[in-house]
């Protein structure tokens, strides 16, 4: 069951889930990129494929931090236990500690026009504030390259290892998923409570022998079904099914079945013993 019509979906409704899907996407881009960087070198124009992939790797790793930021914003907006956000922040710090300077590396690639002149933000601004000449700043934060022998990507004073990058991406992605799982658990508990409230308001008993079963939601879904082992007549099940569907649809629930092989309405599916 869901309270959102299938044709009215928007990513803005569940940004915490978008953070998960995006983190998984960019994690897989990291994995693919590292595989290519380990592979035989190829050429694309005058540059090697490995050097091109090094650029992709840095840009992609930064996307994982963006996904973490989105997850944190969603956790706060949904009033999830602060401990969840704290655990996610700790995972982000581990990621940044294992990949020192990854944000600055990405910024330099993205804003090469500024960094080539020594007018970039972050460490370049700090250098300007210290009175260092723009020409010297640009030189110190410019050289970028992948060393296949060391398995590392360097930019100015920063160096990351591709083996570490792959592991760090996987771990941060896993942490984002774990945080989102807490949101799912909260949403499921609220949905189950709302379901039971609607049923109770209609005088419908549940989770007793011979009555409607409401799943505990351990699989993050709420299922409704009849215990067909009971001796209730089909007529009684049909009458009760009609009451159940009326009560829930009046509350705004959208009833669905996993069995799409047959076109049946919700009442008929309950009568036949299917779960909704």
Coordinates of C-alpha atoms in Angstrom, one line a residue:
X1 CA 0.0 0.0 0.0
X2 CA 1.0 3.6 -0.5
X3 CA -0.5 7.0 0.0
X4 CA 1.0 8.4 -3.3
X5 CA -0.8 7.8 -6.6
X6 CA 1.5 6.1 -9.1
X7 CA 1.0 8.9 -11.6
X8 CA 1.9 11.6 -9.2
X9 CA 5.5 10.7 -8.3
X10 CA 8.1 13.4 -7.9
X11 CA 11.8 13.1 -6.8
X12 CA 11.1 16.1 -4.5
X13 CA 8.8 13.9 -2.4
X14 CA 11.6 11.6 -1.3
X15 CA 15.0 13.3 -1.6
X16 CA 16.4 10.8 0.9
X17 CA 15.8 8.0 -1.6
X18 CA 17.3 10.1 -4.5
X19 CA 20.5 10.4 -2.4
X20 CA 20.7 6.6 -2.2
X21 CA 20.1 6.1 -5.9
X22 CA 22.6 8.8 -6.9
X23 CA 25.2 7.5 -4.5
X24 CA 24.9 4.0 -5.9
X25 CA 25.1 5.3 -9.5
X26 CA 28.3 7.3 -8.8
X27 CA 29.8 4.5 -6.8
X28 CA 29.4 2.2 -9.8
X29 CA 31.0 4.9 -12.0
X30 CA 34.0 4.9 -9.6
X31 CA 34.2 1.1 -9.9
X32 CA 34.1 1.2 -13.7
X33 CA 36.6 4.0 -13.9
X34 CA 39.1 2.3 -11.7
X35 CA 38.7 -0.9 -13.8
X36 CA 39.6 1.1 -16.9
X37 CA 42.5 2.7 -15.2
X38 CA 43.9 -0.7 -14.3
X39 CA 43.5 -1.9 -17.9
X40 CA 45.8 -1.4 -20.9
X41 CA 46.2 2.2 -21.9
X42 CA 44.4 3.5 -24.9
X43 CA 44.5 6.8 -26.8
X44 CA 42.0 9.4 -27.4
X45 CA 43.7 12.1 -29.4
X46 CA 47.0 12.8 -27.7
X47 CA 46.0 11.9 -24.2
X48 CA 45.9 8.4 -22.7
X49 CA 42.7 6.9 -21.6
X50 CA 44.0 6.5 -18.1
X51 CA 44.7 10.2 -17.7
X52 CA 41.2 11.0 -19.0
X53 CA 39.7 8.5 -16.6
X54 CA 41.7 10.1 -13.7
X55 CA 39.7 13.3 -14.4
X56 CA 36.4 11.3 -14.4
X57 CA 37.4 9.6 -11.1
X58 CA 37.9 12.8 -9.3
X59 CA 34.7 14.4 -10.5
X60 CA 32.8 11.3 -9.6
X61 CA 34.1 11.0 -6.1
X62 CA 32.9 14.5 -5.4
X63 CA 29.4 13.5 -6.5
X64 CA 29.3 11.1 -3.6
X65 CA 29.8 14.0 -1.2
X66 CA 26.9 15.8 -2.8
X67 CA 24.7 12.7 -2.3
X68 CA 25.7 12.7 1.4
X69 CA 24.7 16.4 1.7
X70 CA 21.3 15.6 0.2
X71 CA 20.8 12.7 2.6
X72 CA 21.7 14.9 5.5
X73 CA 19.2 17.6 4.4
X74 CA 16.5 15.0 4.1
X75 CA 17.2 13.5 7.5
X76 CA 16.9 17.0 9.1
X77 CA 13.7 17.8 7.2
X78 CA 12.1 14.5 8.3
X79 CA 13.2 14.9 11.9
X80 CA 15.0 11.6 12.0
X81 CA 17.0 10.8 15.1
X82 CA 20.1 13.1 15.1
X83 CA 22.2 10.0 15.8
X84 CA 21.6 8.9 12.3
X85 CA 23.0 12.1 10.8
X86 CA 25.9 12.0 13.2
X87 CA 26.8 8.5 12.0
X88 CA 26.6 9.6 8.4
X89 CA 28.7 12.6 9.0
X90 CA 31.4 10.3 10.6
X91 CA 31.3 8.2 7.4
X92 CA 31.8 11.3 5.3
X93 CA 34.8 12.4 7.4
X94 CA 36.3 8.9 6.9
X95 CA 35.8 9.3 3.2
X96 CA 37.5 12.8 3.2
X97 CA 40.3 11.6 5.4
X98 CA 41.1 8.7 3.0
X99 CA 40.9 11.0 0.0
X100 CA 42.6 14.2 1.2
X101 CA 41.9 17.2 -0.9
X102 CA 39.3 15.5 -3.1
X103 CA 37.0 18.5 -3.0
X104 CA 39.8 20.9 -4.0
X105 CA 40.9 18.5 -6.8
X106 CA 37.4 18.5 -8.2
X107 CA 37.0 22.3 -7.8
X108 CA 40.2 22.8 -9.7
X109 CA 39.1 20.6 -12.6
X110 CA 35.7 22.2 -12.7
X111 CA 36.9 25.8 -12.4
X112 CA 40.2 25.5 -14.3
X113 CA 39.8 29.0 -15.6
X114 CA 40.1 30.4 -12.1
X115 CA 42.7 28.0 -10.8
X116 CA 44.9 28.6 -13.8
X117 CA 45.2 32.2 -12.8
X118 CA 45.6 31.6 -9.0
X119 CA 42.1 33.1 -8.3
X120 CA 40.4 29.9 -7.2
X121 CA 38.8 29.4 -3.8
X122 CA 39.8 27.2 -0.9
X123 CA 43.6 26.8 -0.7
X124 CA 44.3 29.3 -3.5
X125 CA 42.4 32.0 -1.6
X126 CA 44.3 31.2 1.6
X127 CA 47.5 31.6 -0.4
X128 CA 46.4 34.9 -1.8
X129 CA 45.5 36.1 1.7
X130 CA 49.0 35.1 2.8
X131 CA 50.4 37.5 0.1
X132 CA 51.7 34.8 -2.3
X133 CA 51.8 36.0 -6.0
X134 CA 49.0 34.7 -8.3
X135 CA 51.5 33.2 -10.7
X136 CA 53.1 31.1 -7.9
X137 CA 49.7 30.1 -6.6
X138 CA 48.6 28.9 -10.0
X139 CA 51.8 26.9 -10.5
X140 CA 51.5 25.2 -7.1
X141 CA 47.9 24.1 -7.7
X142 CA 48.0 23.0 -11.3
X143 CA 49.8 19.8 -12.2
X144 CA 47.4 16.9 -12.5
X145 CA 48.1 13.3 -13.4
X146 CA 47.7 9.6 -12.9
X147 CA 50.8 7.5 -12.0
X148 CA 50.0 3.9 -13.1
X149 CA 53.0 2.5 -11.3
X150 CA 51.9 4.0 -8.0
X151 CA 48.2 3.6 -8.7
X152 CA 47.6 7.2 -7.6
X153 CA 46.2 10.4 -8.9
X154 CA 47.9 13.7 -7.9
X155 CA 47.0 17.3 -8.1
X156 CA 49.3 19.9 -6.7
X157 CA 49.9 18.9 -3.0
X158 CA 47.1 16.3 -3.0
X159 CA 47.4 12.5 -3.8
X160 CA 44.7 9.8 -3.7
X161 CA 45.1 6.1 -4.4
X162 CA 42.6 4.5 -6.8
X163 CA 42.3 1.4 -4.6
X164 CA 41.5 3.5 -1.6
X165 CA 39.1 5.6 -3.7
X166 CA 37.1 2.5 -4.8
X167 CA 36.8 1.3 -1.2
X168 CA 35.9 4.7 0.2
X169 CA 33.2 5.2 -2.4
X170 CA 31.7 1.8 -1.5
X171 CA 31.7 2.6 2.2
X172 CA 30.2 6.0 1.9
X173 CA 27.5 4.7 -0.4
X174 CA 26.7 2.0 2.2
X175 CA 26.5 4.6 4.9
X176 CA 24.0 6.7 2.9
X177 CA 21.9 3.7 2.3
X178 CA 21.9 2.9 6.1
X179 CA 20.8 6.4 6.9
X180 CA 18.0 6.2 4.3
X181 CA 16.9 2.8 5.8
X182 CA 16.1 4.6 9.1
X183 CA 13.8 6.9 7.1
X184 CA 12.1 3.9 5.5
X185 CA 11.6 2.3 9.0
X186 CA 10.0 5.5 10.3
X187 CA 7.8 5.9 7.3
X188 CA 6.7 2.3 7.5
X189 CA 5.8 2.6 11.2
X190 CA 3.7 5.7 10.5
X191 CA 2.0 4.0 7.5
X192 CA 1.1 1.0 9.6
X193 CA -0.2 3.1 12.4
X194 CA -2.4 5.1 9.9
X195 CA -3.6 1.8 8.4
X196 CA -4.7 0.4 11.8
X197 CA -6.3 3.7 12.7
X198 CA -8.4 3.7 9.5
X199 CA -9.4 0.0 10.0
X200 CA -10.2 0.5 13.7
X201 CA -12.3 3.6 12.9
X202 CA -14.4 1.4 10.6
X203 CA -14.8 -1.2 13.3
X204 CA -12.6 -3.8 11.5
X205 CA -10.6 -6.2 13.7
X206 CA -7.2 -7.3 12.6
X207 CA -4.5 -9.8 13.6
X208 CA -6.9 -12.1 15.4
X209 CA -7.9 -15.6 14.3
X210 CA -10.2 -15.5 11.4
X211 CA -9.8 -11.8 10.8
X212 CA -7.7 -9.5 8.6
X213 CA -4.0 -9.8 8.9
X214 CA -1.9 -6.6 8.9
X215 CA 1.8 -7.3 8.4
X216 CA 4.2 -5.9 11.0
X217 CA 6.1 -4.1 8.3
X218 CA 9.4 -5.7 8.8
X219 CA 10.0 -5.7 5.1
X220 CA 9.2 -2.0 5.0
X221 CA 5.8 -2.7 3.4
X222 CA 2.4 -3.0 4.9
X223 CA 0.5 -6.1 3.6
X224 CA -3.2 -6.9 4.1
X225 CA -4.6 -10.4 3.7
X226 CA -7.1 -12.8 5.1
X227 CA -6.2 -16.0 7.0
X228 CA -7.8 -18.5 4.6
X229 CA -7.3 -21.3 7.1
X230 CA -10.2 -19.8 9.0
X231 CA -13.7 -21.1 8.3
X232 CA -15.2 -17.7 7.3
X233 CA -17.5 -18.0 4.3
X234 CA -16.7 -16.3 1.0
X235 CA -19.7 -14.0 1.4
X236 CA -18.5 -12.8 4.8
X237 CA -15.0 -12.2 3.4
X238 CA -16.4 -10.3 0.5
X239 CA -18.5 -8.0 2.7
X240 CA -15.5 -7.4 5.0
X241 CA -13.2 -6.8 2.0
X242 CA -15.6 -4.1 0.7
X243 CA -15.5 -2.4 4.1
X244 CA -11.7 -2.6 4.2
X245 CA -11.3 -1.1 0.8
X246 CA -13.8 1.7 1.5
X247 CA -12.1 2.5 4.8
X248 CA -8.6 2.7 3.4
X249 CA -9.4 4.5 0.1
X250 CA -11.4 7.1 2.0
X251 CA -8.2 7.7 4.0
X252 CA -6.2 8.2 0.9
X253 CA -4.5 4.9 0.5
X254 CA -3.6 3.5 -2.9
X255 CA -4.0 -0.3 -2.8
X256 CA -1.7 -2.5 -4.9
X257 CA -1.0 -6.1 -5.5
X258 CA 2.2 -7.9 -6.6
X259 CA 0.1 -10.2 -8.8
X260 CA -0.2 -8.3 -12.1
X261 CA -1.1 -11.3 -14.2
X262 CA -4.8 -10.8 -13.8
X263 CA -6.9 -7.6 -13.8
X264 CA -8.8 -7.7 -10.6
X265 CA -10.0 -5.0 -8.2
X266 CA -8.8 -4.8 -4.6
X267 CA -11.9 -6.3 -3.1
X268 CA -11.7 -9.4 -5.4
X269 CA -8.0 -9.9 -4.6
X270 CA -8.6 -9.8 -0.9
X271 CA -11.5 -12.3 -1.2
X272 CA -9.2 -14.7 -3.1
X273 CA -6.6 -14.5 -0.4
X274 CA -4.1 -12.2 -2.1
X275 CA -2.1 -9.6 -0.2
X276 CA -2.5 -5.9 -0.8

